[in-house]
CSV table of C-alpha atoms and ligand atoms in Angstrom, one decimal:
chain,number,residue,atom,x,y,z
A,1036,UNK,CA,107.4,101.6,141.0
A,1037,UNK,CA,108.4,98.5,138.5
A,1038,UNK,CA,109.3,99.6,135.2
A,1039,UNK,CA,106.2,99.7,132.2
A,1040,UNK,CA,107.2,97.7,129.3
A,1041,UNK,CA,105.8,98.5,126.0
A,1042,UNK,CA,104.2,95.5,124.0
A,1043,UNK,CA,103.4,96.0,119.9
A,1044,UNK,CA,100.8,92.9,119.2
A,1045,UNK,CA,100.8,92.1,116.0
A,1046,UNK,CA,97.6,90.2,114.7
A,1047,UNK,CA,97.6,88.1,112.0
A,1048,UNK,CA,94.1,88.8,110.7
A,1049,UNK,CA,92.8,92.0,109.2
A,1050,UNK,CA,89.3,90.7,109.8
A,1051,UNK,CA,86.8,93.4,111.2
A,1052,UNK,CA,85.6,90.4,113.6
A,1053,UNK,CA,88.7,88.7,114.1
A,1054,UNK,CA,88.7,86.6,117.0
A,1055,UNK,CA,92.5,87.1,117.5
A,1056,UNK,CA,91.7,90.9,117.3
A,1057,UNK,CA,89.4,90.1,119.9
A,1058,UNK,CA,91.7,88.0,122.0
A,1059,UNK,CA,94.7,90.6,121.4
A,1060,UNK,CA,92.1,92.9,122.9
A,1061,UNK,CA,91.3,91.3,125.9
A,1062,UNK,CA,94.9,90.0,126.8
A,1063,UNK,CA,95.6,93.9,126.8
A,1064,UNK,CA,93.2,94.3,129.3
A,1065,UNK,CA,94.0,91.2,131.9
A,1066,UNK,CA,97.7,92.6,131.3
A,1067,UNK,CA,99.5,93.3,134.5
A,1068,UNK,CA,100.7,96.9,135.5
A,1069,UNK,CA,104.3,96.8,133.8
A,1070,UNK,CA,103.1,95.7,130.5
A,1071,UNK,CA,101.3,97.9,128.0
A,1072,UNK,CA,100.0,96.1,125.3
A,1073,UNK,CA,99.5,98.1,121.5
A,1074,UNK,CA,98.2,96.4,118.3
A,1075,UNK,CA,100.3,97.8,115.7
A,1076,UNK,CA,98.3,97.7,112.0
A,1077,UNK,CA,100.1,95.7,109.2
A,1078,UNK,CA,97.0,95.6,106.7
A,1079,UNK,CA,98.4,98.6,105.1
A,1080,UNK,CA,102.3,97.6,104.2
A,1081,UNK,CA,102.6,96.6,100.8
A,1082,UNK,CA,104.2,93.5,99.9
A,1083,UNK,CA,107.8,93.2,100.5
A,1084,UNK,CA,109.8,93.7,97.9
A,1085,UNK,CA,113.6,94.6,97.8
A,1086,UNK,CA,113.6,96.8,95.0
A,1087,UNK,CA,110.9,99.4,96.5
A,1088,UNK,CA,112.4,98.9,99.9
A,1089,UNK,CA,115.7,100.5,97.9
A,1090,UNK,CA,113.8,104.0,99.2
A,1091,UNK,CA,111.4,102.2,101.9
A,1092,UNK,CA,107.5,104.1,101.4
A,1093,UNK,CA,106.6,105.9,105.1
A,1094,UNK,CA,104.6,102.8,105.3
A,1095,UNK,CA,107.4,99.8,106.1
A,1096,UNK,CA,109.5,102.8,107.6
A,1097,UNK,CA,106.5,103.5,109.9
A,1098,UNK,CA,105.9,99.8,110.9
A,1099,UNK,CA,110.0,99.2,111.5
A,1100,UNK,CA,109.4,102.2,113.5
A,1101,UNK,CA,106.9,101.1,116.3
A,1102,UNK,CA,108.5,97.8,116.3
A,1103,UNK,CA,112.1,99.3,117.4
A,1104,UNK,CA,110.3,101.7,120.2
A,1105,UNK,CA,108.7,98.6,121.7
A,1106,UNK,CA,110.7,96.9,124.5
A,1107,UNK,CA,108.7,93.0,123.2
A,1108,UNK,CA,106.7,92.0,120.6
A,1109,UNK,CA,103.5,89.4,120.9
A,1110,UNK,CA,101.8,87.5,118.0
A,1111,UNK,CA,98.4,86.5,118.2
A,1112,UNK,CA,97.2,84.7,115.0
A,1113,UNK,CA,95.1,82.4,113.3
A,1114,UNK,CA,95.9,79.6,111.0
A,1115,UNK,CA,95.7,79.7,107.1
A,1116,UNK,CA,96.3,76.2,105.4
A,1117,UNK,CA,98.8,75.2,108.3
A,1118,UNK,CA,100.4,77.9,108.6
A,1119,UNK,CA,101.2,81.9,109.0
A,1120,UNK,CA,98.7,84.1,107.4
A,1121,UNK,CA,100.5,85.9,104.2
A,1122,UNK,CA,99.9,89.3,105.9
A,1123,UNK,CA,101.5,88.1,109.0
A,1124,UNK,CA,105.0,87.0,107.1
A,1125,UNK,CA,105.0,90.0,105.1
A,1126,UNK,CA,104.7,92.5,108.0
A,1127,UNK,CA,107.7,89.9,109.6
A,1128,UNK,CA,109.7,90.2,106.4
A,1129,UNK,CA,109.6,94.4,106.6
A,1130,UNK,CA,110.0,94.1,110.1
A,1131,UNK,CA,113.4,92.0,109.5
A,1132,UNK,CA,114.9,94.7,106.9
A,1133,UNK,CA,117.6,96.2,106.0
A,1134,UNK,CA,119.5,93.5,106.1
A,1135,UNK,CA,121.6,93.7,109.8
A,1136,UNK,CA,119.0,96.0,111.0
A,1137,UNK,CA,116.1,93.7,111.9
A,1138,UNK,CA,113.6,95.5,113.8
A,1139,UNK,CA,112.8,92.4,115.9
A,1140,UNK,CA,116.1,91.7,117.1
A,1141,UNK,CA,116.3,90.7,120.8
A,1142,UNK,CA,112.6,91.3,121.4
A,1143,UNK,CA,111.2,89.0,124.2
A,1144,UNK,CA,108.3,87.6,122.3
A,1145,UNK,CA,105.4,85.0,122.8
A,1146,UNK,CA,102.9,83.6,120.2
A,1147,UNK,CA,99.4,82.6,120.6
A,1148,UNK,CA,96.8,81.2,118.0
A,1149,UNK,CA,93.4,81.3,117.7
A,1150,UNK,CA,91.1,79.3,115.4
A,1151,UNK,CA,87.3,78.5,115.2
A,1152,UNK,CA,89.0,74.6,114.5
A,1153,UNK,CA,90.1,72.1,117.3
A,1154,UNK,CA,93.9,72.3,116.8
A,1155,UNK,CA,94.2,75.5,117.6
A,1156,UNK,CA,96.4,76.9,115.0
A,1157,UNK,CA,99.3,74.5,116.2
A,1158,UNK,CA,100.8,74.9,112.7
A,1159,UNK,CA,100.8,78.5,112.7
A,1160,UNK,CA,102.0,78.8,115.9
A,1161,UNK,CA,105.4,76.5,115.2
A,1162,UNK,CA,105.8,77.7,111.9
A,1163,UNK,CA,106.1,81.4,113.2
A,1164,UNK,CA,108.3,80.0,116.3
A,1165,UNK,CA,110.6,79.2,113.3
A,1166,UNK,CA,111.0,82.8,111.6
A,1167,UNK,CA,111.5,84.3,115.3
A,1168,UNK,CA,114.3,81.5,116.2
A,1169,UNK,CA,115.9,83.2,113.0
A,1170,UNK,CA,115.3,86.9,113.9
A,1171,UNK,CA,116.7,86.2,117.5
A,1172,UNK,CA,113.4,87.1,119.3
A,1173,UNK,CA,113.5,85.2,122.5
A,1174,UNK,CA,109.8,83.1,122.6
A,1175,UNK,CA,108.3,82.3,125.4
A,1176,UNK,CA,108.1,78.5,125.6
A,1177,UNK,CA,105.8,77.9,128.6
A,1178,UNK,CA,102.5,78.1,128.5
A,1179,UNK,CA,102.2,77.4,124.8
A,1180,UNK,CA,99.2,78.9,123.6
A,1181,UNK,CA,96.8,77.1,121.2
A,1182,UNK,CA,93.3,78.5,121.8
A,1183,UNK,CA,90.4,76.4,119.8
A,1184,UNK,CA,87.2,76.5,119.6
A,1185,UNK,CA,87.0,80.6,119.0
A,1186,UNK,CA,83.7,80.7,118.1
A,1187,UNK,CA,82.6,80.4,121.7
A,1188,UNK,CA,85.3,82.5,123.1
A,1189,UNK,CA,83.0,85.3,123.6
A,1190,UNK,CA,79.2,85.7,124.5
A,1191,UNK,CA,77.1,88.3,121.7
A,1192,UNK,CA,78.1,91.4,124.4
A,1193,UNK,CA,81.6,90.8,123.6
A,1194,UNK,CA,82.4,89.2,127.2
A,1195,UNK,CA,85.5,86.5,127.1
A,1196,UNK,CA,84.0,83.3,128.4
A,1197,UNK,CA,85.0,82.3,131.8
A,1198,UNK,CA,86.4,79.0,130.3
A,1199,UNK,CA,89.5,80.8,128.9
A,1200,UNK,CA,89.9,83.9,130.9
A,1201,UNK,CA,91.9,82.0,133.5
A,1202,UNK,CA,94.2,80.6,130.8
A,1203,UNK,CA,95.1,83.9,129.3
A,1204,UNK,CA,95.7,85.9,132.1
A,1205,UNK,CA,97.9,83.1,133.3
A,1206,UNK,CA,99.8,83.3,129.8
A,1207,UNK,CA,99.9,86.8,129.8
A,1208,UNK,CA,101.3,87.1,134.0
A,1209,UNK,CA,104.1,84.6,132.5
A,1210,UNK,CA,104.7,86.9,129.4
A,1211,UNK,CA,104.9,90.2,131.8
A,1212,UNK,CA,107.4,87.9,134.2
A,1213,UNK,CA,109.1,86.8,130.3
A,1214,UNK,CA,109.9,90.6,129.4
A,1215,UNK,CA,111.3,91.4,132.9
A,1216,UNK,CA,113.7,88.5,132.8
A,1217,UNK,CA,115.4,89.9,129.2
A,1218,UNK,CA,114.4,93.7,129.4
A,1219,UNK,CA,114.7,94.4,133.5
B,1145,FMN,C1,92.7,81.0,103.6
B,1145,FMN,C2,92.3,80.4,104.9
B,1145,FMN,C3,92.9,79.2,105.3
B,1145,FMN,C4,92.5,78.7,106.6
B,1145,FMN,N1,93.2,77.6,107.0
B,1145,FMN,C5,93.0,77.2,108.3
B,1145,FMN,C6,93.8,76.2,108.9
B,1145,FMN,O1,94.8,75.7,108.3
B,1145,FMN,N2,93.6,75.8,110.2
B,1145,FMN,C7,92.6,76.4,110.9
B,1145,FMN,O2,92.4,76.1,112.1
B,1145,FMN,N3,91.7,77.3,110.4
B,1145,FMN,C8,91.9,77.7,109.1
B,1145,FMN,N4,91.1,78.7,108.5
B,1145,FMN,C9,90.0,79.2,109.3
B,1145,FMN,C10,90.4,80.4,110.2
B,1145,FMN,O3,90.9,79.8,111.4
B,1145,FMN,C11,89.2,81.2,110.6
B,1145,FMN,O4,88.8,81.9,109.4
B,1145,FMN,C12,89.5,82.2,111.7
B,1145,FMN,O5,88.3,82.8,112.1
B,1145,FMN,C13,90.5,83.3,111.2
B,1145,FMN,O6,90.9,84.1,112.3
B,1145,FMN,P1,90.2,85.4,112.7
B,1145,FMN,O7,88.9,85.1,113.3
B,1145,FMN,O8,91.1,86.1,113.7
B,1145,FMN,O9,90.1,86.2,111.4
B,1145,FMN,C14,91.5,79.3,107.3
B,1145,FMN,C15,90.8,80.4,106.8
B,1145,FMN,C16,91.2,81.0,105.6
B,1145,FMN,C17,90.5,82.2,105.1
């Protein structure tokens, strides 16, 4: 049997209807075998801040935690004014401390966006690309992933429309074959 991979999926919305919760949700279950995808919360982690990370509260501790014990990391995200959603760089900013002991380091990574808009949070997306370039996660380049149009991405039963299904399991097979080229 092929080795299981653990994924933490980090979502850059704490909305109760997110649609990137929602597409984090269904790209965990079109996932192949060897991956198993895990969204791990950052809505609780207080605002970074070097002096309180001086004796870090269980909650960044937590977060660095999960984010170690996970074999790859993928980022599914909206856009806020062209960019990364606060909550989003702040989990990334604990994530990358104490300084030398970056809890992203080396992760296999991919990043998709998700917006109700036509551009498909292309800002987002590239702007976060940056930040990993620096934390030396290796990002999938191919298939970029900017999903609009969100708002019709699932029918009122929850169901992912048949228009994108295709598109994410293809994105997520290439992730799965991504991991196994820097973890196998
Ligand atoms: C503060 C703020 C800024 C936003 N800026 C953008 C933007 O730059 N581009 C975009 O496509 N959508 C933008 N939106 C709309 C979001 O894409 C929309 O609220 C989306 O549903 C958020 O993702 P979610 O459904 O996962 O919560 C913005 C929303 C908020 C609250």
């Amino acid at each position: 049997m092929s080795q299981v991979y653990s994924v933490a999926v980090v979502v850059g919305s704490l909305r109760k209807a997110s649609f990137n919760r929602k597409v984090a949700l269904a790209l965990a279950q079109l996932a192949p075998s060897n991956l198993q995808l895990k969204i791990v919360e950052i809505g609780d982690l207080p605002l970074y801040n070097e002096d309180i990370d001086l004796d870090p509260p269980a909650a960044y501790k937590a977060f660095r935690e999960q984010i170690r014990n996970s074999d790859a990391v993928l980022f599914v995200t909206p856009e806020y004014n062209r960019s990364v959603p606060g909550v989003l760089k702040n989990a990334i900013d604990v994530g990358s401390r104490p300084y030398g002991q970056s809890a992203w380091s080396g992760k296999p990574g991919a990043v998709i966006s998700v917006s109700p808009g036509a551009v498909g949070g292309f800002g987002a997306n590239h702007h976060l690309r940056q930040s990993l370039v620096f934390l030396d996660v290796p990002c999938m380049q191919q298939p970029e992933a900017y999903i609009g149009g969100a708002a019709s991405l699932f029918d009122e039963n929850g169901k992912l429309s048949e228009k994108v299904q295709p598109f994410l399991q293809t994105f997520i097979d290439k992730y799965a074959s991504w991991v196994e080229r820097h973890k196998g």
